[in-house]
Coordinates of C-alpha atoms in Angstrom, one line a residue:
Chain I
M1 CA -2.4 -54.7 29.5
I2 CA -3.0 -53.2 32.9
V3 CA -5.9 -51.4 31.8
E4 CA -8.4 -53.0 29.5
A5 CA -11.7 -51.3 28.7
T6 CA -14.0 -52.7 26.0
G7 CA -17.4 -51.3 24.5
L8 CA -17.8 -48.5 27.4
H9 CA -21.3 -47.0 27.1
K10 CA -22.6 -44.4 29.5
A11 CA -25.7 -42.0 28.9
F12 CA -27.1 -39.6 31.6
G13 CA -30.7 -39.5 30.9
S14 CA -30.9 -39.0 27.1
T15 CA -27.5 -37.6 26.4
K16 CA -24.8 -40.2 25.5
V17 CA -21.6 -39.3 26.9
L18 CA -19.8 -42.6 25.9
D19 CA -21.0 -44.4 22.9
G20 CA -18.8 -47.5 22.7
V21 CA -15.2 -46.7 23.7
D22 CA -12.2 -49.3 23.9
L23 CA -9.2 -48.6 25.8
H24 CA -5.9 -50.5 26.4
V25 CA -3.1 -49.3 28.4
A26 CA 0.3 -51.3 28.7
E27 CA 2.0 -51.2 32.1
G28 CA 4.8 -48.5 32.5
T29 CA 3.3 -46.2 29.9
V30 CA 1.6 -43.0 29.6
F31 CA -1.8 -42.8 27.9
A32 CA -3.3 -39.8 27.1
L33 CA -7.2 -39.2 26.5
L34 CA -7.3 -36.3 24.5
G35 CA -10.9 -34.3 23.6
P36 CA -12.5 -31.1 23.7
N37 CA -14.5 -30.0 26.6
G38 CA -17.5 -32.5 26.9
A39 CA -15.9 -35.2 24.8
G40 CA -16.5 -37.8 27.6
K41 CA -12.9 -37.8 29.1
T42 CA -13.8 -37.3 32.5
T43 CA -16.6 -39.7 32.5
A44 CA -14.4 -42.3 31.0
I45 CA -11.9 -41.8 33.8
R46 CA -14.5 -41.9 36.5
I47 CA -15.8 -45.4 35.3
L48 CA -12.2 -46.7 35.0
T49 CA -11.8 -45.4 38.8
T50 CA -14.9 -47.4 40.1
L51 CA -16.5 -43.8 40.6
L52 CA -19.1 -44.4 38.0
R53 CA -20.8 -47.6 36.6
P54 CA -20.9 -48.2 32.7
D55 CA -24.3 -48.9 31.3
L56 CA -22.6 -51.4 29.0
G57 CA -19.1 -52.6 28.7
S58 CA -16.4 -53.9 31.1
V59 CA -13.1 -52.8 32.5
R60 CA -10.3 -54.6 34.0
I61 CA -7.5 -53.0 36.0
A62 CA -4.6 -55.3 37.0
G63 CA -7.1 -58.2 36.1
Y64 CA -9.7 -56.8 38.5
D65 CA -13.2 -55.8 37.3
V66 CA -14.2 -52.3 38.3
V67 CA -17.7 -53.0 39.2
R68 CA -17.4 -56.4 40.8
E69 CA -14.2 -55.9 42.4
A70 CA -14.2 -52.3 43.2
A71 CA -12.3 -52.6 46.5
K72 CA -9.5 -54.6 44.7
V73 CA -9.3 -52.1 42.0
R74 CA -9.1 -49.3 44.4
S75 CA -6.0 -50.7 46.2
V76 CA -4.1 -50.7 42.9
I77 CA -5.1 -47.3 41.5
S78 CA -5.3 -43.7 42.5
M79 CA -7.3 -40.8 41.2
T80 CA -6.4 -37.3 41.0
G81 CA -9.4 -35.4 40.0
Q82 CA -9.9 -32.2 37.8
F83 CA -10.8 -30.4 40.7
V84 CA -8.2 -30.4 43.6
A85 CA -9.2 -32.4 46.7
L86 CA -7.6 -31.3 49.6
D87 CA -8.7 -30.0 53.0
D88 CA -8.0 -26.2 53.0
Q89 CA -8.0 -26.1 56.8
Q90 CA -5.4 -29.0 57.2
T91 CA -1.9 -28.3 56.7
G92 CA -0.1 -30.3 53.8
R93 CA 1.5 -32.8 56.1
E94 CA -2.0 -33.4 57.9
N95 CA -3.6 -34.1 54.5
L96 CA -1.2 -36.7 53.5
V97 CA -0.9 -38.2 57.0
M98 CA -5.0 -38.6 56.9
I99 CA -4.6 -40.5 53.5
G100 CA -2.0 -42.7 54.9
R101 CA -4.2 -43.8 57.7
L102 CA -7.0 -44.3 55.5
M103 CA -4.9 -46.7 53.5
H104 CA -4.4 -48.6 56.9
M105 CA -1.0 -47.6 57.4
G106 CA 0.4 -47.4 60.8
R107 CA 0.7 -43.8 62.2
P108 CA 4.7 -43.8 62.0
A109 CA 4.6 -45.2 58.4
A110 CA 2.0 -42.7 57.4
R111 CA 4.2 -40.1 58.7
R112 CA 7.3 -41.2 57.1
R113 CA 5.6 -41.5 53.7
A114 CA 4.2 -38.2 54.3
T115 CA 7.8 -36.5 54.7
D116 CA 9.1 -38.6 51.6
L117 CA 6.4 -37.2 49.5
L118 CA 6.8 -33.5 50.7
E119 CA 10.6 -33.8 50.0
R120 CA 9.8 -35.2 46.4
F121 CA 7.3 -32.5 45.7
D122 CA 9.5 -29.8 47.2
L123 CA 6.8 -28.9 49.7
V124 CA 8.7 -29.4 52.9
D125 CA 8.9 -25.7 53.7
A126 CA 5.1 -25.4 53.4
M127 CA 4.3 -28.4 55.0
N128 CA 3.1 -27.0 58.3
R129 CA 1.3 -24.2 56.6
R130 CA -2.7 -24.6 56.0
V131 CA -3.4 -25.5 52.4
R132 CA -5.6 -22.5 51.7
T133 CA -2.3 -20.5 51.8
Y134 CA -0.7 -22.4 49.1
S135 CA -0.3 -21.4 45.4
G136 CA -2.2 -23.0 42.7
G137 CA 1.0 -25.0 41.6
M138 CA 1.6 -26.1 45.1
R139 CA -2.0 -27.5 45.5
R140 CA -1.7 -29.5 42.4
R141 CA 1.5 -30.8 43.7
L142 CA 0.0 -31.7 46.9
D143 CA -3.0 -33.0 45.3
L144 CA -0.5 -35.5 43.4
A145 CA 1.3 -36.3 46.2
M146 CA -2.0 -37.4 48.1
S147 CA -2.7 -39.8 45.2
L148 CA 0.8 -41.2 45.5
V149 CA 0.5 -42.2 49.3
S150 CA -0.5 -45.8 48.6
Q151 CA 1.9 -46.3 45.9
P152 CA -0.3 -47.1 43.2
R153 CA 0.3 -49.0 40.1
V154 CA -1.8 -47.0 37.9
I155 CA -2.5 -43.3 38.3
F156 CA -5.4 -41.4 36.7
L157 CA -5.0 -37.8 36.3
D158 CA -8.0 -35.9 35.3
E159 CA -6.7 -32.5 33.6
P160 CA -3.6 -32.3 35.9
T161 CA -2.4 -28.9 34.5
T162 CA -5.6 -27.1 33.7
G163 CA -5.3 -23.7 34.8
L164 CA -1.7 -23.9 35.8
D165 CA 0.9 -21.1 34.6
P166 CA 3.5 -22.3 32.4
S167 CA 6.4 -23.0 35.0
S168 CA 3.9 -24.9 37.3
R169 CA 3.0 -27.0 34.2
T170 CA 6.5 -27.9 33.7
T171 CA 7.0 -28.8 37.3
M172 CA 3.9 -31.2 37.0
W173 CA 5.1 -32.7 33.8
D174 CA 8.8 -33.5 35.4
A175 CA 6.7 -34.9 38.4
I176 CA 4.8 -37.1 35.8
R177 CA 7.8 -38.2 34.0
D178 CA 9.4 -39.0 37.5
L179 CA 6.6 -41.3 38.2
V180 CA 6.9 -43.1 34.8
S181 CA 10.3 -43.8 35.1
S182 CA 9.6 -45.5 38.3
G183 CA 7.4 -47.9 36.6
T184 CA 4.1 -46.4 37.4
T185 CA 1.4 -46.5 34.6
I186 CA -0.3 -43.2 34.0
V187 CA -3.7 -42.5 32.3
L188 CA -4.3 -39.0 31.8
T189 CA -6.9 -36.7 30.2
T190 CA -6.1 -33.3 28.8
Q191 CA -7.2 -30.7 26.3
Y192 CA -3.8 -29.6 25.6
L193 CA -2.2 -31.2 22.7
E194 CA 1.2 -30.2 23.8
E195 CA 0.8 -31.9 26.9
A196 CA -0.2 -35.2 25.5
D197 CA 2.6 -34.9 22.9
R198 CA 5.1 -34.4 25.4
L199 CA 4.0 -37.0 28.0
A200 CA 2.1 -39.9 26.3
D201 CA 3.4 -43.0 24.5
R202 CA -0.2 -43.2 23.2
I203 CA -2.9 -41.2 22.6
M204 CA -6.6 -41.7 22.2
L205 CA -8.6 -38.9 20.8
I206 CA -12.3 -38.7 21.7
N207 CA -14.8 -36.6 20.4
G208 CA -18.7 -36.8 21.1
G209 CA -18.2 -40.1 23.3
R210 CA -16.6 -41.9 20.4
V211 CA -12.9 -42.8 19.7
A212 CA -11.8 -40.3 16.9
A213 CA -8.2 -41.7 16.6
S214 CA -5.8 -43.5 18.7
G215 CA -2.1 -44.5 18.3
T216 CA 1.3 -43.4 19.1
T217 CA 1.9 -39.6 18.8
D218 CA 4.0 -39.9 15.6
A219 CA 1.4 -42.4 13.9
L220 CA -1.4 -39.6 14.7
K221 CA 0.8 -37.0 13.0
S222 CA 1.4 -39.1 10.0
Q223 CA -2.2 -39.3 9.5
V224 CA -2.5 -35.8 8.5
G225 CA 0.1 -36.1 6.1
G226 CA 4.1 -35.1 5.8
D227 CA 5.8 -31.9 6.0
R228 CA 4.5 -28.8 4.3
L229 CA 6.4 -25.7 3.0
D230 CA 4.4 -22.6 3.4
L231 CA 5.3 -19.7 0.7
R232 CA 4.3 -16.1 1.4
F233 CA 4.1 -13.8 -1.6
A234 CA 3.9 -9.9 -1.6
V235 CA 0.7 -9.6 -4.1
V236 CA -1.9 -11.8 -5.3
A237 CA -0.8 -12.0 -8.9
D238 CA 2.3 -13.9 -7.7
V239 CA 0.3 -16.5 -5.7
A240 CA -1.6 -17.2 -9.0
R241 CA 1.6 -17.4 -11.1
A242 CA 3.3 -19.7 -8.5
A243 CA 0.1 -21.8 -8.1
A244 CA 0.2 -22.3 -11.8
L245 CA 3.7 -23.7 -11.5
L246 CA 3.5 -26.0 -8.5
D247 CA 1.2 -28.5 -7.0
A248 CA -0.2 -26.3 -4.4
L249 CA -2.7 -25.9 -1.6
R250 CA -4.4 -22.7 -0.8
G251 CA -5.0 -21.9 2.7
T252 CA -7.1 -19.1 4.4
D253 CA -4.4 -16.6 3.8
P254 CA -4.6 -15.4 0.2
L255 CA -0.9 -14.5 0.2
V256 CA 0.1 -17.9 1.2
L257 CA 0.6 -21.3 -0.8
G258 CA 1.1 -24.5 1.0
I259 CA 3.4 -27.1 -0.7
P260 CA 3.5 -30.7 0.1
S261 CA 6.9 -31.6 1.0
D262 CA 9.4 -34.5 2.1
G263 CA 11.1 -32.1 4.2
S264 CA 14.5 -32.5 2.4
A265 CA 16.5 -29.4 1.6
E266 CA 16.7 -30.8 -2.0
H267 CA 12.9 -30.2 -2.3
L268 CA 13.1 -26.8 -0.8
H269 CA 16.0 -25.7 -3.4
K270 CA 14.0 -27.1 -6.4
V271 CA 10.9 -25.1 -5.5
L272 CA 12.7 -21.8 -4.7
D273 CA 14.6 -22.5 -8.0
D274 CA 11.7 -23.1 -10.2
L275 CA 9.9 -19.8 -8.8
R276 CA 13.2 -17.8 -9.5
L277 CA 13.3 -19.0 -13.1
A278 CA 9.8 -18.0 -13.6
G279 CA 10.4 -14.7 -12.1
V280 CA 8.1 -15.0 -9.0
P281 CA 9.6 -13.6 -6.0
V282 CA 8.8 -15.2 -2.7
V283 CA 8.8 -13.0 0.5
K284 CA 9.1 -15.8 3.0
V285 CA 9.3 -19.5 3.3
S286 CA 8.5 -21.7 6.5
S287 CA 8.6 -25.2 6.8
H288 CA 5.5 -26.8 8.8
Q289 CA 5.5 -30.1 10.4
P290 CA 2.1 -31.6 11.2
T291 CA 1.5 -31.0 15.0
L292 CA -1.3 -32.8 17.0
D293 CA -3.1 -29.5 16.3
D294 CA -3.5 -30.7 12.9
V295 CA -4.8 -33.9 13.9
F296 CA -7.1 -32.6 16.4
L297 CA -8.7 -30.2 14.2
S298 CA -9.0 -32.6 11.2
L299 CA -10.7 -35.1 13.5
T300 CA -13.0 -33.3 15.8
T301 CA -14.4 -31.0 13.1
T302 CA -15.6 -34.1 11.1
D303 CA -16.9 -36.0 13.9
R304 CA -18.0 -39.5 12.3
T305 CA -14.4 -40.3 11.3
S306 CA -12.6 -43.0 12.9
I307 CA -9.0 -44.0 12.4
Q308 CA -7.2 -46.6 14.0
V309 CA -3.3 -46.6 13.7
Chain T
M1 CA 5.5 -51.7 43.6
T2 CA 4.0 -52.8 46.9
T3 CA 0.6 -52.2 47.8
T4 CA 0.0 -51.5 51.5
A5 CA -3.8 -51.2 51.6
V6 CA -6.3 -53.9 52.0
H7 CA -10.0 -53.6 52.4
G8 CA -10.4 -54.8 56.1
G9 CA -12.2 -56.0 58.9
A10 CA -14.1 -54.5 61.8
R11 CA -10.6 -53.0 63.2
N12 CA -10.2 -51.1 59.9
A13 CA -13.8 -49.8 60.1
V14 CA -13.1 -48.2 63.5
G15 CA -9.6 -47.0 62.5
D16 CA -11.2 -45.2 59.4
S17 CA -14.1 -43.8 61.6
L18 CA -11.5 -42.2 64.0
T19 CA -9.3 -40.9 61.4
M20 CA -12.3 -39.4 59.8
I21 CA -13.6 -38.0 63.2
G22 CA -10.1 -36.6 63.9
R23 CA -10.4 -34.7 60.3
S24 CA -13.7 -33.3 61.0
I25 CA -12.9 -32.1 64.5
R26 CA -9.8 -30.6 63.4
L27 CA -11.6 -28.7 60.6
S28 CA -14.3 -27.6 62.7
R29 CA -11.9 -26.2 65.3
R30 CA -10.1 -24.2 62.6
N31 CA -13.3 -23.1 60.7
V32 CA -13.9 -19.6 62.2
D33 CA -17.5 -19.8 60.9
T34 CA -18.2 -22.9 62.6
L35 CA -16.5 -22.0 65.9
V36 CA -18.3 -18.6 66.1
M37 CA -21.5 -20.6 65.5
S38 CA -21.1 -23.0 68.1
I39 CA -19.6 -20.9 70.7
V40 CA -20.5 -17.3 70.6
L41 CA -24.1 -17.8 69.2
P42 CA -25.4 -19.6 72.0
L43 CA -24.1 -17.1 74.5
L44 CA -25.7 -14.3 72.3
M45 CA -29.0 -16.3 72.2
M46 CA -28.9 -16.6 75.9
S47 CA -28.4 -13.1 76.7
L48 CA -30.9 -12.1 74.0
F49 CA -33.7 -14.3 75.7
V50 CA -33.0 -13.7 79.2
Y51 CA -32.3 -10.0 79.2
V52 CA -34.4 -8.5 76.2
F53 CA -37.4 -10.7 75.8
G54 CA -37.3 -12.6 79.3
G55 CA -38.8 -9.7 81.3
A56 CA -41.8 -9.5 79.2
I57 CA -42.7 -13.2 79.1
N58 CA -44.6 -14.6 82.0
T59 CA -43.7 -18.2 82.5
G60 CA -44.9 -18.4 86.3
T61 CA -41.1 -19.0 87.3
R62 CA -38.0 -17.0 86.8
Y63 CA -37.4 -16.8 83.0
I64 CA -33.9 -18.1 82.9
N65 CA -34.8 -21.4 84.9
Y66 CA -37.5 -21.8 82.1
V67 CA -35.5 -21.0 79.1
V68 CA -32.2 -22.8 79.3
P69 CA -33.4 -25.8 77.8
G70 CA -34.8 -24.1 74.9
I71 CA -31.4 -22.2 74.2
I72 CA -29.8 -25.6 74.3
L73 CA -32.1 -27.1 71.8
L74 CA -31.8 -24.1 69.5
C75 CA -28.2 -24.2 69.5
T76 CA -28.1 -27.9 68.5
G77 CA -30.1 -26.7 65.7
Y78 CA -27.5 -24.2 64.5
G79 CA -24.7 -27.0 65.2
A80 CA -26.8 -29.1 62.8
A81 CA -26.9 -26.5 60.1
S82 CA -23.1 -26.2 60.1
T83 CA -22.9 -30.1 60.1
A84 CA -25.2 -30.1 57.0
M85 CA -22.9 -27.5 55.4
S86 CA -19.6 -29.3 55.9
V87 CA -21.1 -32.6 54.7
T88 CA -22.4 -30.5 51.4
D89 CA -18.9 -29.2 51.2
D90 CA -17.3 -32.5 51.0
M91 CA -20.0 -34.0 48.7
T92 CA -19.6 -31.2 46.2
S93 CA -15.8 -30.9 46.2
G94 CA -13.4 -33.3 44.8
M95 CA -12.8 -34.6 48.4
I96 CA -15.6 -37.2 48.2
D97 CA -14.1 -38.9 45.1
R98 CA -10.7 -39.0 46.8
L99 CA -12.2 -40.5 49.7
R100 CA -14.4 -42.9 47.9
S101 CA -11.3 -44.0 45.8
L102 CA -9.8 -45.3 49.0
P103 CA -10.5 -48.8 50.3
I104 CA -12.3 -47.5 53.3
R105 CA -16.0 -48.0 54.4
S106 CA -17.9 -44.9 53.1
S107 CA -19.9 -44.7 56.1
A108 CA -16.6 -43.6 58.0
V109 CA -17.1 -40.1 56.3
L110 CA -20.4 -39.4 57.6
T111 CA -19.6 -40.7 61.0
G112 CA -16.6 -38.5 61.1
H113 CA -19.0 -35.4 60.7
V114 CA -21.6 -36.5 63.0
V115 CA -19.1 -37.3 65.9
A116 CA -17.4 -33.6 65.3
S117 CA -20.8 -32.3 65.3
V118 CA -21.9 -33.9 68.7
T119 CA -18.4 -32.8 70.1
R120 CA -19.4 -29.3 69.0
N121 CA -22.8 -29.6 70.5
L122 CA -21.2 -31.0 73.8
L123 CA -19.0 -27.9 73.9
S124 CA -21.8 -25.2 73.2
T125 CA -24.2 -27.0 75.7
T126 CA -21.7 -26.9 78.4
L127 CA -21.1 -23.2 77.6
V128 CA -24.7 -22.4 77.9
I129 CA -25.1 -24.3 81.2
G130 CA -22.0 -22.5 82.5
A131 CA -23.2 -19.0 81.2
A132 CA -26.6 -19.8 82.6
I133 CA -25.4 -20.4 86.0
A134 CA -23.3 -17.2 85.8
M135 CA -26.5 -15.2 84.8
G136 CA -28.6 -16.6 87.8
F137 CA -29.8 -20.0 86.7
R138 CA -30.3 -22.3 89.6
P139 CA -31.2 -26.1 88.8
D140 CA -32.7 -28.1 91.3
A141 CA -31.4 -31.7 90.1
T142 CA -30.0 -34.6 91.5
V143 CA -27.1 -36.5 89.9
T144 CA -29.4 -39.0 88.4
D145 CA -31.4 -36.1 86.8
W146 CA -28.4 -34.6 85.4
M147 CA -27.3 -37.9 83.8
Q148 CA -30.7 -38.4 82.4
V149 CA -30.7 -34.8 80.8
A150 CA -27.1 -35.7 79.5
G151 CA -28.4 -38.8 78.0
L152 CA -31.6 -37.5 76.6
L153 CA -29.7 -34.6 74.9
L154 CA -27.0 -36.8 73.8
L155 CA -29.6 -38.8 72.0
Y156 CA -31.4 -35.7 70.6
V157 CA -28.2 -34.3 69.3
L158 CA -27.0 -37.5 67.5
A159 CA -30.5 -37.7 65.9
L160 CA -30.2 -34.3 64.7
S161 CA -26.8 -34.7 63.6
W162 CA -27.5 -37.6 61.5
L163 CA -30.6 -35.8 60.2
A164 CA -28.3 -32.9 59.1
A165 CA -25.7 -35.3 57.4
G166 CA -28.6 -36.6 55.6
L167 CA -29.7 -33.1 54.4
G168 CA -26.0 -32.4 53.8
V169 CA -26.1 -35.3 51.1
I170 CA -29.1 -34.2 49.6
A171 CA -28.1 -30.6 49.2
K172 CA -26.5 -29.5 45.8
S173 CA -24.6 -26.7 47.3
V174 CA -23.6 -25.4 50.7
E175 CA -26.1 -22.5 50.5
S176 CA -29.1 -24.9 49.6
A177 CA -27.8 -27.2 52.7
S178 CA -28.0 -23.9 54.8
T179 CA -31.5 -23.4 53.7
L180 CA -32.6 -27.1 54.1
S181 CA -31.5 -26.8 57.6
F182 CA -33.8 -23.9 58.2
L183 CA -36.7 -26.4 59.7
M184 CA -34.3 -27.3 62.4
L185 CA -33.8 -24.0 63.5
F186 CA -37.3 -23.0 63.4
L187 CA -39.0 -25.8 65.1
P188 CA -37.8 -24.7 68.6
Y189 CA -39.7 -21.5 68.1
L190 CA -42.7 -23.5 67.7
S191 CA -42.5 -25.5 70.8
S192 CA -42.5 -24.6 74.6
A193 CA -38.9 -23.6 74.3
F194 CA -39.4 -19.7 75.0
V195 CA -42.9 -19.4 75.9
P196 CA -45.7 -21.4 77.1
T197 CA -47.6 -22.9 74.5
N198 CA -51.1 -22.4 75.9
T199 CA -51.2 -18.6 74.5
M200 CA -50.6 -20.0 71.0
P201 CA -53.7 -20.2 68.5
T202 CA -55.2 -23.8 68.6
F203 CA -53.5 -24.8 65.4
L204 CA -50.1 -24.0 66.5
H205 CA -50.8 -25.2 69.9
A206 CA -51.3 -28.8 68.3
V207 CA -48.2 -28.3 66.0
S208 CA -46.0 -27.6 69.2
E209 CA -47.5 -30.4 71.2
H210 CA -46.8 -33.0 68.5
Q211 CA -43.4 -32.3 67.4
P212 CA -40.3 -33.7 69.0
I213 CA -39.0 -30.5 70.6
T214 CA -41.6 -29.8 73.2
P215 CA -41.5 -33.1 75.0
V216 CA -37.4 -33.1 74.9
I217 CA -37.5 -29.5 76.5
E218 CA -40.4 -30.3 78.8
T219 CA -38.3 -33.3 80.0
V220 CA -35.1 -31.6 80.4
R221 CA -36.7 -28.4 82.1
G222 CA -38.7 -30.9 84.4
L223 CA -35.4 -32.7 85.5
L224 CA -33.3 -29.4 85.9
T225 CA -36.0 -27.6 88.0
G226 CA -36.7 -30.9 90.0
T227 CA -40.5 -30.8 89.0
P228 CA -42.1 -34.4 88.2
I229 CA -42.2 -35.2 84.4
G230 CA -44.7 -38.1 84.1
T231 CA -44.8 -39.8 80.7
I232 CA -43.5 -37.0 79.0
G233 CA -39.8 -38.3 79.5
W234 CA -40.8 -41.4 77.7
I235 CA -42.6 -39.6 74.9
A236 CA -39.1 -37.6 74.6
L237 CA -37.3 -40.8 74.5
A238 CA -39.4 -42.5 72.0
W239 CA -39.0 -39.4 69.7
C240 CA -35.3 -39.3 69.8
V241 CA -34.9 -43.1 69.3
G242 CA -37.4 -42.7 66.5
L243 CA -35.7 -39.8 65.0
L244 CA -32.2 -41.3 65.5
T245 CA -33.3 -44.5 63.6
C246 CA -34.9 -42.7 60.9
S247 CA -32.3 -40.1 60.3
F248 CA -29.4 -42.8 60.5
T249 CA -30.9 -44.9 58.0
F250 CA -32.1 -42.0 55.7
A251 CA -28.5 -40.4 55.8
T252 CA -26.6 -43.6 55.0
W253 CA -28.9 -44.7 52.4
L254 CA -28.8 -41.4 50.7
F255 CA -25.0 -41.5 50.9
R256 CA -24.8 -44.8 49.4
R257 CA -27.0 -43.8 46.7
R258 CA -25.5 -40.6 45.8
T259 CA -21.9 -42.2 45.7
R260 CA -22.8 -45.5 43.9
G261 CA -22.4 -43.9 40.5

């Protein structure tokens, strides 16, 4: 485990922000910390990256303790914060070279590294322009490039795509996948389920400073049950007749019934045949696979539940 | 994956500071507001005092010969205010976290700002003196006098820049940094910078005699106009050294405290 955190507690004044969080990340994987605003994601990341001391608990990154060996930890990690940290009045290239120099690279090495990264993040055309002229997507890319100057083993990304348009978001995702394929470990926070679903090997859901659930994406989805068929009827009377026939769940929509399903075609046939024999017309059928949204909603609305998968 | 960075010795500390100084100077060169503050403002102030107020102020000498040191110190105040603002800008943007997560000495960040501030002040002071000479300022100083003036001003600017850096660390926003710097801008008016202090009410007179700006101004004025300065030079030196020690300690302590987490 390249990141090992146990029993993290942090309070600001009387507000408990983290209330006993354990977190383990295997080298070369993507770990997503998922939660609503104010769940404690950023605080957790700041502790993991030596920027904040935990009140209780310990963190080791690549074997180094974040409090006692902060300098060593800093030499193996990099952090990209929630808000882009760039000098607007410097060019993209100057920003990168500056970081290289602060990593104690020689000037030629820092310049070479800057050029490599500019190429990799498709910023060569803009490299001699001041950053204030960059678009949102370009700024995020440069920001990520800034954290890669040092070739870190673990990269922390705090909400890497918040506020980006869909196409910039896809570009960011590709860049993150690229990093993983070169063996880098990534710990990211996000409030987008889709992002966690697409990128992460393991997800930890936190809410109110506690771990609500953690595990692989598939394991988390199976927590909220299997597939479901949603049947839509034309009139409420039909809904009642169908509900008497089938083992059904009622949702918020009075014209829709949810039927637990194993997802097979055979089950779908049987349900529709039963309804036809009983003379209940179905207007529409849709099959519903559990999404992380379901997990998210079911766990963040009842906040004392804790599931370990 | 290789790791190129190591937390290093004195050579790295110097290198880090140089990198941060380069950054801060580049940023102030490109920031139009700061540039205007350090170049146009001194010239405007100079013209204002010499041509608008100067005629009506009786100092016993030609007013321009009297007022130059005051303008220099007033501009130092404005320079310091923009230093405080740029420090706050770093502290409140994500930049400080990025810099802190690098294996560098944290003092390098403030050193960068302070050296850039001193450089800006050097520029504006040179400009003020140049413009003053064009406007009729005739200093009567030897090379040694000039060197003493330069040394004292450098010390004063350094002290004020560290003070500004400290205020920049405290301030929660760029606007409040500018408000906190108000005192540095206001003190020159309560000194012998623009008018002799003997016309002030007793209370103000006492204030002006016991604040750092009056002795610094009297010393610079004395040296430039070739009049004897007596012990006031030592008082000015003591103020500057004391202020520098306090503000350096204050700024670096605050910075460590704010960035410790």
